[in-house]
Each structure stands twice: as C-alpha cells, then as structure tokens.
Amino acid sequence: SIRRSPDFEPTLPVRRTSMIGRSSDLRAIQQLLASNRVVALTGLGGIGKTTLATEIGHAHHGQAWFVDLTAISEDDEVPGAIAEAVGSSGVEGAPLERIVDRLIGTDGLLIVDNCEHVIEGAARVASALIDRLPGLRVLATSRESLRIRGEQVYPVAALATDVDGAAIELFRARAEAVRPGATAA
C-alpha cells in the first residue's frame, strides 16, 4: 500500500513549449525506465535533455519530482536540494533521511536535472535512494553518466537538420511563438 500525506505534491516544471521531433526518444526512455531504476540522459548542453526529462515526468503514471541542481555548487549540497524538491525541507534530520521518510512507499520518478557539476554527489544520493526506496526510479540529466550500478545511459542526439528535419520544424515553431506570422525560408 502506498502511504501519502495529504500535502504530498509532486513537482514538475510547467510545459512551456510543444515537444517536436522527440517522439522516438520519449518512447525509448519510457521503455528504459520500465525495466531500469536509474536512467541517465546524456549529451551536450542545450540539446534537449531537460525538456525530454520533463515530458517523461508529465507522462509518468506515478508521482514525479523535479530537482534542478543548477544553483548548487558542491556535491554535499545535493541531498538538501533533493529534500527541498520533494517537500521535506524544514523537517528535522539529515537530508537523505528526510528524503527517504518522505518518499517511502511511493511509486515515483525523481528527475535530477543538470548533474554534471556535482556528479559525485548526485551519484551517491541516487544510489542510496535506489537502495532504500524500492518504488523509486531516477531519471538524471547530465553531460556525463552517473556511473552507478544499474544505471542505463541514453545519449540524447541532436535533432535532424535536413530541410524537413525536426530542428527546422522546432526553429519555425519558436520563431512563430516570438513573432506570429514569421516565416523561415
């Protein structure tokens, strides 16, 4: 049985744009998460890892929490950032214990975004949480993998740039959003 407190609210960024050219990536990542508890989306900065992870979170059938690690700079700050994102800030105890207490019994997806600059801290926390929370899955985004036991890596590639490619379609959609009626040749 799943234990939830009445104020237990998953957190995900609001979708701001439509998903273009990534349907096969979404299917592949969902399949990986169905059979693996830790999946890392890797690739260059700006390639779409965060957008993919957010979309996966919105499609997840359980609960999903989003943790953006951009604002922290030290590995030992990772547990506190995750504790805050899952709603256990202000509670007594070590951050890792607060996370476990908050998420125990849930069927959830923890999205840990922008891990590259605190990769060791993110890897330690993800590994500890997976060991202690059997219903939890972790989806990490980073320029490199976490390198932990059981992790499945999914390299995110650039969109196709040919005339009918997804990159051109995405460019057109973003141009239209900024300037309605704009056309790209």
Short mmCIF file of C-alpha atoms in Angstrom, two decimals:
data_model
loop_
_atom_site.label_atom_id
_atom_site.label_comp_id
_atom_site.label_asym_id
_atom_site.label_seq_id
_atom_site.Cartn_x
_atom_site.Cartn_y
_atom_site.Cartn_z
CA SER A 1 0.00 0.00 0.00
CA ILE A 2 1.18 3.49 -0.76
CA ARG A 3 1.45 5.92 2.12
CA ARG A 4 0.95 9.58 1.28
CA SER A 5 0.48 12.63 3.39
CA PRO A 6 -2.35 14.98 2.38
CA ASP A 7 0.12 17.72 1.38
CA PHE A 8 2.24 15.39 -0.75
CA GLU A 9 2.51 17.16 -4.10
CA PRO A 10 4.81 16.14 -6.91
CA THR A 11 6.70 18.96 -8.59
CA LEU A 12 7.32 19.35 -12.31
CA PRO A 13 8.06 22.42 -14.39
CA VAL A 14 5.13 23.66 -16.45
CA ARG A 15 5.31 22.75 -20.12
CA ARG A 16 6.16 25.95 -21.93
CA THR A 17 6.59 24.61 -25.44
CA SER A 18 5.45 21.67 -27.50
CA MET A 19 7.62 18.61 -27.95
CA ILE A 20 8.94 18.49 -31.51
CA GLY A 21 10.94 15.69 -33.09
CA ARG A 22 11.44 13.63 -29.96
CA SER A 23 8.66 11.02 -30.03
CA SER A 24 11.07 8.12 -30.64
CA ASP A 25 13.31 9.38 -27.81
CA LEU A 26 10.32 9.58 -25.46
CA ARG A 27 9.29 6.00 -26.27
CA ALA A 28 12.84 4.70 -25.82
CA ILE A 29 13.31 6.48 -22.47
CA GLN A 30 9.95 5.24 -21.18
CA GLN A 31 10.93 1.68 -22.13
CA LEU A 32 14.25 2.06 -20.34
CA LEU A 33 12.51 3.36 -17.20
CA ALA A 34 10.08 0.43 -17.30
CA SER A 35 12.94 -2.02 -16.85
CA ASN A 36 15.66 0.07 -15.15
CA ARG A 37 15.54 2.07 -11.94
CA VAL A 38 18.19 4.62 -12.97
CA VAL A 39 18.36 6.20 -16.41
CA ALA A 40 20.75 8.99 -17.34
CA LEU A 41 20.06 11.25 -20.31
CA THR A 42 23.45 12.42 -21.52
CA GLY A 43 24.54 14.86 -24.18
CA LEU A 44 25.70 18.35 -24.96
CA GLY A 45 24.28 21.34 -23.13
CA GLY A 46 21.12 22.68 -24.79
CA ILE A 47 20.40 19.51 -26.74
CA GLY A 48 17.04 18.85 -25.05
CA LYS A 49 17.75 16.61 -22.04
CA THR A 50 15.73 18.73 -19.60
CA THR A 51 12.78 19.03 -21.98
CA LEU A 52 12.76 15.26 -22.52
CA ALA A 53 13.01 14.56 -18.79
CA THR A 54 10.19 16.98 -18.00
CA GLU A 55 7.96 15.40 -20.65
CA ILE A 56 8.71 11.94 -19.22
CA GLY A 57 7.76 13.26 -15.78
CA HIS A 58 4.42 14.55 -17.05
CA ALA A 59 3.72 11.18 -18.70
CA HIS A 60 4.75 9.16 -15.62
CA HIS A 61 1.83 7.26 -14.11
CA GLY A 62 3.04 7.63 -10.54
CA GLN A 63 4.33 10.71 -8.82
CA ALA A 64 7.21 12.74 -10.22
CA TRP A 65 9.53 15.29 -8.64
CA PHE A 66 11.91 17.61 -10.48
CA VAL A 67 15.17 18.78 -8.91
CA ASP A 68 17.24 21.39 -10.74
CA LEU A 69 20.82 21.24 -9.46
CA THR A 70 21.98 24.29 -11.43
CA ALA A 71 22.03 26.62 -8.41
CA ILE A 72 24.21 24.43 -6.19
CA SER A 73 27.97 24.16 -6.48
CA GLU A 74 29.09 21.44 -4.05
CA ASP A 75 28.47 17.68 -4.04
CA ASP A 76 27.36 17.78 -0.40
CA GLU A 77 24.52 20.20 -1.31
CA VAL A 78 22.75 17.59 -3.49
CA PRO A 79 20.81 15.87 -0.66
CA GLY A 80 19.46 19.20 0.61
CA ALA A 81 18.35 20.27 -2.87
CA ILE A 82 16.51 16.98 -3.37
CA ALA A 83 14.97 17.13 0.12
CA GLU A 84 13.61 20.59 -0.65
CA ALA A 85 12.22 19.49 -4.02
CA VAL A 86 10.33 16.53 -2.53
CA GLY A 87 8.84 18.71 0.19
CA SER A 88 10.84 17.72 3.24
CA SER A 89 12.59 21.00 3.96
CA GLY A 90 12.12 22.34 7.45
CA VAL A 91 11.88 18.81 8.87
CA GLU A 92 14.41 17.62 11.45
CA GLY A 93 17.12 15.18 10.45
CA ALA A 94 19.75 14.62 7.80
CA PRO A 95 18.58 15.45 4.26
CA LEU A 96 18.96 11.88 2.98
CA GLU A 97 16.86 10.51 5.84
CA ARG A 98 14.21 13.19 5.25
CA ILE A 99 14.03 12.22 1.55
CA VAL A 100 13.62 8.54 2.41
CA ASP A 101 10.94 9.31 5.01
CA ARG A 102 9.07 11.49 2.52
CA LEU A 103 9.21 9.06 -0.42
CA ILE A 104 8.89 5.69 1.31
CA GLY A 105 6.05 3.66 -0.14
CA THR A 106 5.67 5.81 -3.25
CA ASP A 107 5.78 4.75 -6.87
CA GLY A 108 7.68 7.77 -8.00
CA LEU A 109 10.07 9.22 -10.51
CA LEU A 110 12.78 11.55 -9.26
CA ILE A 111 14.16 13.73 -12.05
CA VAL A 112 17.57 15.12 -11.13
CA ASP A 113 18.48 17.77 -13.70
CA ASN A 114 21.89 19.27 -14.52
CA CYS A 115 24.07 16.84 -12.56
CA GLU A 116 27.36 17.39 -14.40
CA HIS A 117 28.94 19.88 -11.98
CA VAL A 118 28.00 17.82 -8.89
CA ILE A 119 28.18 14.38 -10.49
CA GLU A 120 29.71 12.59 -7.49
CA GLY A 121 27.10 13.94 -5.08
CA ALA A 122 24.26 13.16 -7.47
CA ALA A 123 25.59 9.63 -7.98
CA ARG A 124 25.93 9.00 -4.22
CA VAL A 125 22.41 10.21 -3.45
CA ALA A 126 20.78 8.42 -6.41
CA SER A 127 22.49 5.16 -5.44
CA ALA A 128 21.47 5.49 -1.78
CA LEU A 129 17.85 6.31 -2.66
CA ILE A 130 17.54 3.41 -5.11
CA ASP A 131 18.91 1.05 -2.46
CA ARG A 132 16.42 2.24 0.16
CA LEU A 133 13.28 3.06 -1.85
CA PRO A 134 12.13 0.07 -3.94
CA GLY A 135 9.35 2.03 -5.73
CA LEU A 136 11.57 4.91 -6.81
CA ARG A 137 13.08 5.43 -10.25
CA VAL A 138 15.67 8.12 -11.01
CA LEU A 139 15.97 9.98 -14.30
CA ALA A 140 19.13 12.09 -14.36
CA THR A 141 20.22 14.64 -16.95
CA SER A 142 23.89 15.39 -17.34
CA ARG A 143 26.67 15.80 -19.83
CA GLU A 144 28.05 12.54 -18.42
CA SER A 145 26.62 9.43 -16.77
CA LEU A 146 26.40 8.94 -13.01
CA ARG A 147 28.42 5.71 -13.26
CA ILE A 148 26.43 3.83 -10.64
CA ARG A 149 25.39 0.20 -10.51
CA GLY A 150 22.25 -0.49 -12.52
CA GLU A 151 22.32 2.81 -14.43
CA GLN A 152 21.17 2.78 -18.06
CA VAL A 153 22.57 5.60 -20.20
CA TYR A 154 20.54 7.17 -23.01
CA PRO A 155 22.61 9.53 -25.20
CA VAL A 156 20.42 12.37 -26.49
CA ALA A 157 21.33 13.21 -30.07
CA ALA A 158 20.82 16.44 -31.98
CA LEU A 159 17.63 16.83 -33.99
CA ALA A 160 17.77 16.17 -37.73
CA THR A 161 18.76 19.32 -39.61
CA ASP A 162 17.71 18.45 -43.16
CA VAL A 163 15.06 20.59 -44.89
CA ASP A 164 12.20 18.53 -43.44
CA GLY A 165 14.05 17.75 -40.21
CA ALA A 166 12.84 18.28 -36.68
CA ALA A 167 15.41 21.01 -36.00
CA ILE A 168 13.92 23.13 -38.79
CA GLU A 169 10.39 22.44 -37.52
CA LEU A 170 11.46 23.42 -34.00
CA PHE A 171 13.08 26.62 -35.31
CA ARG A 172 9.91 27.54 -37.18
CA ALA A 173 7.71 26.88 -34.15
CA ARG A 174 9.94 29.00 -31.88
CA ALA A 175 10.10 31.82 -34.46
CA GLU A 176 6.29 31.79 -34.74
CA ALA A 177 6.00 31.94 -30.95
CA VAL A 178 8.22 35.02 -30.79
CA ARG A 179 6.82 36.70 -33.86
CA PRO A 180 3.42 35.45 -35.05
CA GLY A 181 3.28 35.32 -38.82
CA ALA A 182 7.05 34.95 -39.14
CA THR A 183 8.19 32.54 -41.80
CA ALA A 184 11.51 30.83 -42.10
CA ALA A 185 12.86 30.17 -45.54
#
